PDB file of C-alpha atoms in Angstrom:
ATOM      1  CA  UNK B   1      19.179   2.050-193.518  1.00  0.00           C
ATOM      2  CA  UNK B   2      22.743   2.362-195.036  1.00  0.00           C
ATOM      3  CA  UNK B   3      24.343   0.353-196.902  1.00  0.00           C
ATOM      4  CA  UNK B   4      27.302  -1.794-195.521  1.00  0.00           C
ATOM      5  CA  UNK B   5      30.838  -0.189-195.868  1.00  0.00           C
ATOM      6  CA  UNK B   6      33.309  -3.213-196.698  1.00  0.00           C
ATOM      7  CA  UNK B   7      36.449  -1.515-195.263  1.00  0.00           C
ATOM      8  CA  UNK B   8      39.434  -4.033-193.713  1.00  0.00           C
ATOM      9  CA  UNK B   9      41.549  -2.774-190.546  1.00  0.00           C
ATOM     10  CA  UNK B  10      44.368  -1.357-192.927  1.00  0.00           C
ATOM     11  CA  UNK B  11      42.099   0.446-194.937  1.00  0.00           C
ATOM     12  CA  UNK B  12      40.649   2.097-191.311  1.00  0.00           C
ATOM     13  CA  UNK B  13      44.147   3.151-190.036  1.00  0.00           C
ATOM     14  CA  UNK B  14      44.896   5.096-193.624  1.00  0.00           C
ATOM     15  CA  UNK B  15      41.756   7.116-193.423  1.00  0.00           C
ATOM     16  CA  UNK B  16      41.977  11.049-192.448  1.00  0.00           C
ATOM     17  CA  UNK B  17      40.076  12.287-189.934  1.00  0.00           C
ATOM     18  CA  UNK B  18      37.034  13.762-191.717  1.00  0.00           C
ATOM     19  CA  UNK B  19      36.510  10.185-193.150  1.00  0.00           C
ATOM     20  CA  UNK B  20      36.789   8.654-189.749  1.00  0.00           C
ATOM     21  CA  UNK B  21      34.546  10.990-188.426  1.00  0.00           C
ATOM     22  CA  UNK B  22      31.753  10.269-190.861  1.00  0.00           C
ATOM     23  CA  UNK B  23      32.190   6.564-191.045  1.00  0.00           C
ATOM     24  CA  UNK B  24      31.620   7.004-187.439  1.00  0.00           C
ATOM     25  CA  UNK B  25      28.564   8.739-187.874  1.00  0.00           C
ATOM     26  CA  UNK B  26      26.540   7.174-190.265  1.00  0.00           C
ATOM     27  CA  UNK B  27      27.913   3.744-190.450  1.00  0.00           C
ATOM     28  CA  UNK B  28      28.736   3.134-186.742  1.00  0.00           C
ATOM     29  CA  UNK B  29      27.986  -0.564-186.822  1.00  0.00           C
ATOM     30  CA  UNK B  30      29.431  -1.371-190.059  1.00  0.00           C
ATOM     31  CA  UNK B  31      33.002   0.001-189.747  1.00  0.00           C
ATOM     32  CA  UNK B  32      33.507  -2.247-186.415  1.00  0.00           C
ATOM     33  CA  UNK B  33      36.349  -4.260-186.638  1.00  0.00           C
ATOM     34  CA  UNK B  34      37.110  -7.409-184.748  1.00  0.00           C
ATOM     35  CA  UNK B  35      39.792  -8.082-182.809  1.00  0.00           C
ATOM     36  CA  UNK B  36      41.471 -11.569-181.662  1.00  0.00           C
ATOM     37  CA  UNK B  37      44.451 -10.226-180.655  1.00  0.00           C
ATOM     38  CA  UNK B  38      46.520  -7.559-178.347  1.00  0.00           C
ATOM     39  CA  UNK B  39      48.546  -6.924-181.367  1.00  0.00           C
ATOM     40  CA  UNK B  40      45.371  -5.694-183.258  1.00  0.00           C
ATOM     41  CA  UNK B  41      44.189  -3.399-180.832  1.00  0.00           C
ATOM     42  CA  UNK B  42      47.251  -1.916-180.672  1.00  0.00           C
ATOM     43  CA  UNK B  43      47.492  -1.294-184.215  1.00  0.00           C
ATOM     44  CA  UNK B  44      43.922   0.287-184.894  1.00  0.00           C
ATOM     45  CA  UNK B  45      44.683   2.086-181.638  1.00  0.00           C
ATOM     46  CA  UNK B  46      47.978   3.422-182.725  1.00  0.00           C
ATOM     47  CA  UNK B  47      46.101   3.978-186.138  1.00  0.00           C
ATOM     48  CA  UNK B  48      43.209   6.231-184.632  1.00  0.00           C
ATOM     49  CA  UNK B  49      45.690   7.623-182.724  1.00  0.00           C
ATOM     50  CA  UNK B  50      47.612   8.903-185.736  1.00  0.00           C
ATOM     51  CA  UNK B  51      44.680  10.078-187.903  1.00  0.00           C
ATOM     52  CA  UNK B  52      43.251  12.113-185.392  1.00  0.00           C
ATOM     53  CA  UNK B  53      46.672  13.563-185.551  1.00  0.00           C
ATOM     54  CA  UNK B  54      47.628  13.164-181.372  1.00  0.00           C
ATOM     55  CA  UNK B  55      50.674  12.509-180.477  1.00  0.00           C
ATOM     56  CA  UNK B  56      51.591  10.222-177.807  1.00  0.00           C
ATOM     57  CA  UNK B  57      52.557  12.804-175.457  1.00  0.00           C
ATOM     58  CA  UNK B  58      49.102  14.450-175.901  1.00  0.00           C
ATOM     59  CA  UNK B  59      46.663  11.312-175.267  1.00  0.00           C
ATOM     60  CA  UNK B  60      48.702  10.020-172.275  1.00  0.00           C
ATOM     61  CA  UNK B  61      48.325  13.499-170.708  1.00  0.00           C
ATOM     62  CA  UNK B  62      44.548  12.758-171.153  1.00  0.00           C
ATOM     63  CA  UNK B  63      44.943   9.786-169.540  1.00  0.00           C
ATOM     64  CA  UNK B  64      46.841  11.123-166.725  1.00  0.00           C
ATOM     65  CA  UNK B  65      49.553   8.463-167.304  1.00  0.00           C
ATOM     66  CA  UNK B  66      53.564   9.247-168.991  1.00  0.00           C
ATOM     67  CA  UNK B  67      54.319   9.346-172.766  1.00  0.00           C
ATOM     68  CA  UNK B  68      56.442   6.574-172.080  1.00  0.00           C
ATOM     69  CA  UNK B  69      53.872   4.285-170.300  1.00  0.00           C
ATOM     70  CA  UNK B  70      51.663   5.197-173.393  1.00  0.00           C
ATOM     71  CA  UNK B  71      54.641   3.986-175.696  1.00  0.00           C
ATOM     72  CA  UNK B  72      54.768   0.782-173.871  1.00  0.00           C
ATOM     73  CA  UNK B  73      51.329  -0.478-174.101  1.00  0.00           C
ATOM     74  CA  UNK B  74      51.276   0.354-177.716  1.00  0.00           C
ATOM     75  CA  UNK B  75      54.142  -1.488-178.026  1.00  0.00           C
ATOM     76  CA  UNK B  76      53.304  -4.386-175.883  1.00  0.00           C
ATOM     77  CA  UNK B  77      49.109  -4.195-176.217  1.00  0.00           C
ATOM     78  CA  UNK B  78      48.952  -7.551-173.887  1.00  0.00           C
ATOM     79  CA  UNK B  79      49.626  -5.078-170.600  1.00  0.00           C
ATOM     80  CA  UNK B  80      46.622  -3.063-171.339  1.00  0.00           C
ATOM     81  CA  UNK B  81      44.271  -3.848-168.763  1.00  0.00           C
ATOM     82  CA  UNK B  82      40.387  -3.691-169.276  1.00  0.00           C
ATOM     83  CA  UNK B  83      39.844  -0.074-167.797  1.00  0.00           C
ATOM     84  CA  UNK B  84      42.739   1.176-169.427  1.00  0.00           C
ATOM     85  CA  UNK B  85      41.799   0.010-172.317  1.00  0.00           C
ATOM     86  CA  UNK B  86      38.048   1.480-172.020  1.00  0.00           C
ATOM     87  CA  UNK B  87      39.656   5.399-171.136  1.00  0.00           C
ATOM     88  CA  UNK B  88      42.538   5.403-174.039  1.00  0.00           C
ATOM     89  CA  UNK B  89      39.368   3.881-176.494  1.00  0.00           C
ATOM     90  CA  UNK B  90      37.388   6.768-175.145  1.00  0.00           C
ATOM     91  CA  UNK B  91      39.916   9.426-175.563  1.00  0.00           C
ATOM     92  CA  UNK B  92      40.056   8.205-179.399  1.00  0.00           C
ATOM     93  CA  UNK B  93      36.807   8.849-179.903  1.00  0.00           C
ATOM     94  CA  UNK B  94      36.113   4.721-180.082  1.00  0.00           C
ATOM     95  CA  UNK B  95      33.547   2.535-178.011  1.00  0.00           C
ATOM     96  CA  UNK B  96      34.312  -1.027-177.331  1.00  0.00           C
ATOM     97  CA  UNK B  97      31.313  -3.425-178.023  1.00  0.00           C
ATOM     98  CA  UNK B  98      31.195  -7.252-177.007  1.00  0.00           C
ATOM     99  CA  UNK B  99      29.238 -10.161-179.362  1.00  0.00           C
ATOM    100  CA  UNK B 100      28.617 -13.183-180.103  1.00  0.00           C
ATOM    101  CA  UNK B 101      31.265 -14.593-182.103  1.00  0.00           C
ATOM    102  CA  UNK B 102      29.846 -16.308-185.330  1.00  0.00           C
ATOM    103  CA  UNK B 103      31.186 -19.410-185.598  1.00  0.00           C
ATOM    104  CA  UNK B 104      33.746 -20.873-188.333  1.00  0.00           C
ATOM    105  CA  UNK B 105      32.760 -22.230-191.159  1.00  0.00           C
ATOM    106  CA  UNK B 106      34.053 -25.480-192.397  1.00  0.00           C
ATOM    107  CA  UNK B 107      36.400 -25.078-195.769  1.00  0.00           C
ATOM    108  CA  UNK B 108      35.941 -28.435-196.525  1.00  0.00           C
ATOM    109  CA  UNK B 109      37.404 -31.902-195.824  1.00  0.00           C
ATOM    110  CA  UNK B 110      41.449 -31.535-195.250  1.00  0.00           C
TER     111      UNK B 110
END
């Protein structure tokens, strides 16, 4: 079994794409990040993007939609709808997995 890769959603949209590609690979389950917001997906989407070293004008045409559409849901992530969402993670190279979501823990008394 691997061991766990500690890496934080900043640290994912720096890396080239060699790195991506082998985090990928052999620690599929440990890069994952989680996301609780449209704004987040957009950024490690617009980060992926960017390291695989696309342009906008080159996914969209593999989406079959304008660069300018693909501007505007990276710029406003809350219009991406669900099957959108599942082709432009696809054409990245990402998968989109659904869990349980642990629960909080209690910091203490306020």
């Amino acid at each position: 079994m691997a061991a766990a890769l500690d890496i934080g959603i900043s640290d994912f949209l720096l890396l080239s794409r060699k790195a991506i590609s082998w985090i990928y690979r052999d620690h599929r389950y440990d890069a994952m990040s989680r996301l609780y917001s449209p704004q987040q997906a957009a950024e490690l989407l617009v980060g992926r993007r960017k390291a695989l070293g696309l342009s906008q004008a080159e996914v969209a045409a593999r989406l079959g939609i304008s660069q300018n559409r693909l501007s505007e849901l990276e710029t406003r992530p809350e219009r991406l709808t669900f099957d959108r969402l599942l082709a432009l993670a696809g054409v990245l190279g990402l998968e989109l997995a659904l869990g349980e979501r642990k629960p909080v823990e209690a910091e203490g008394e306020w």
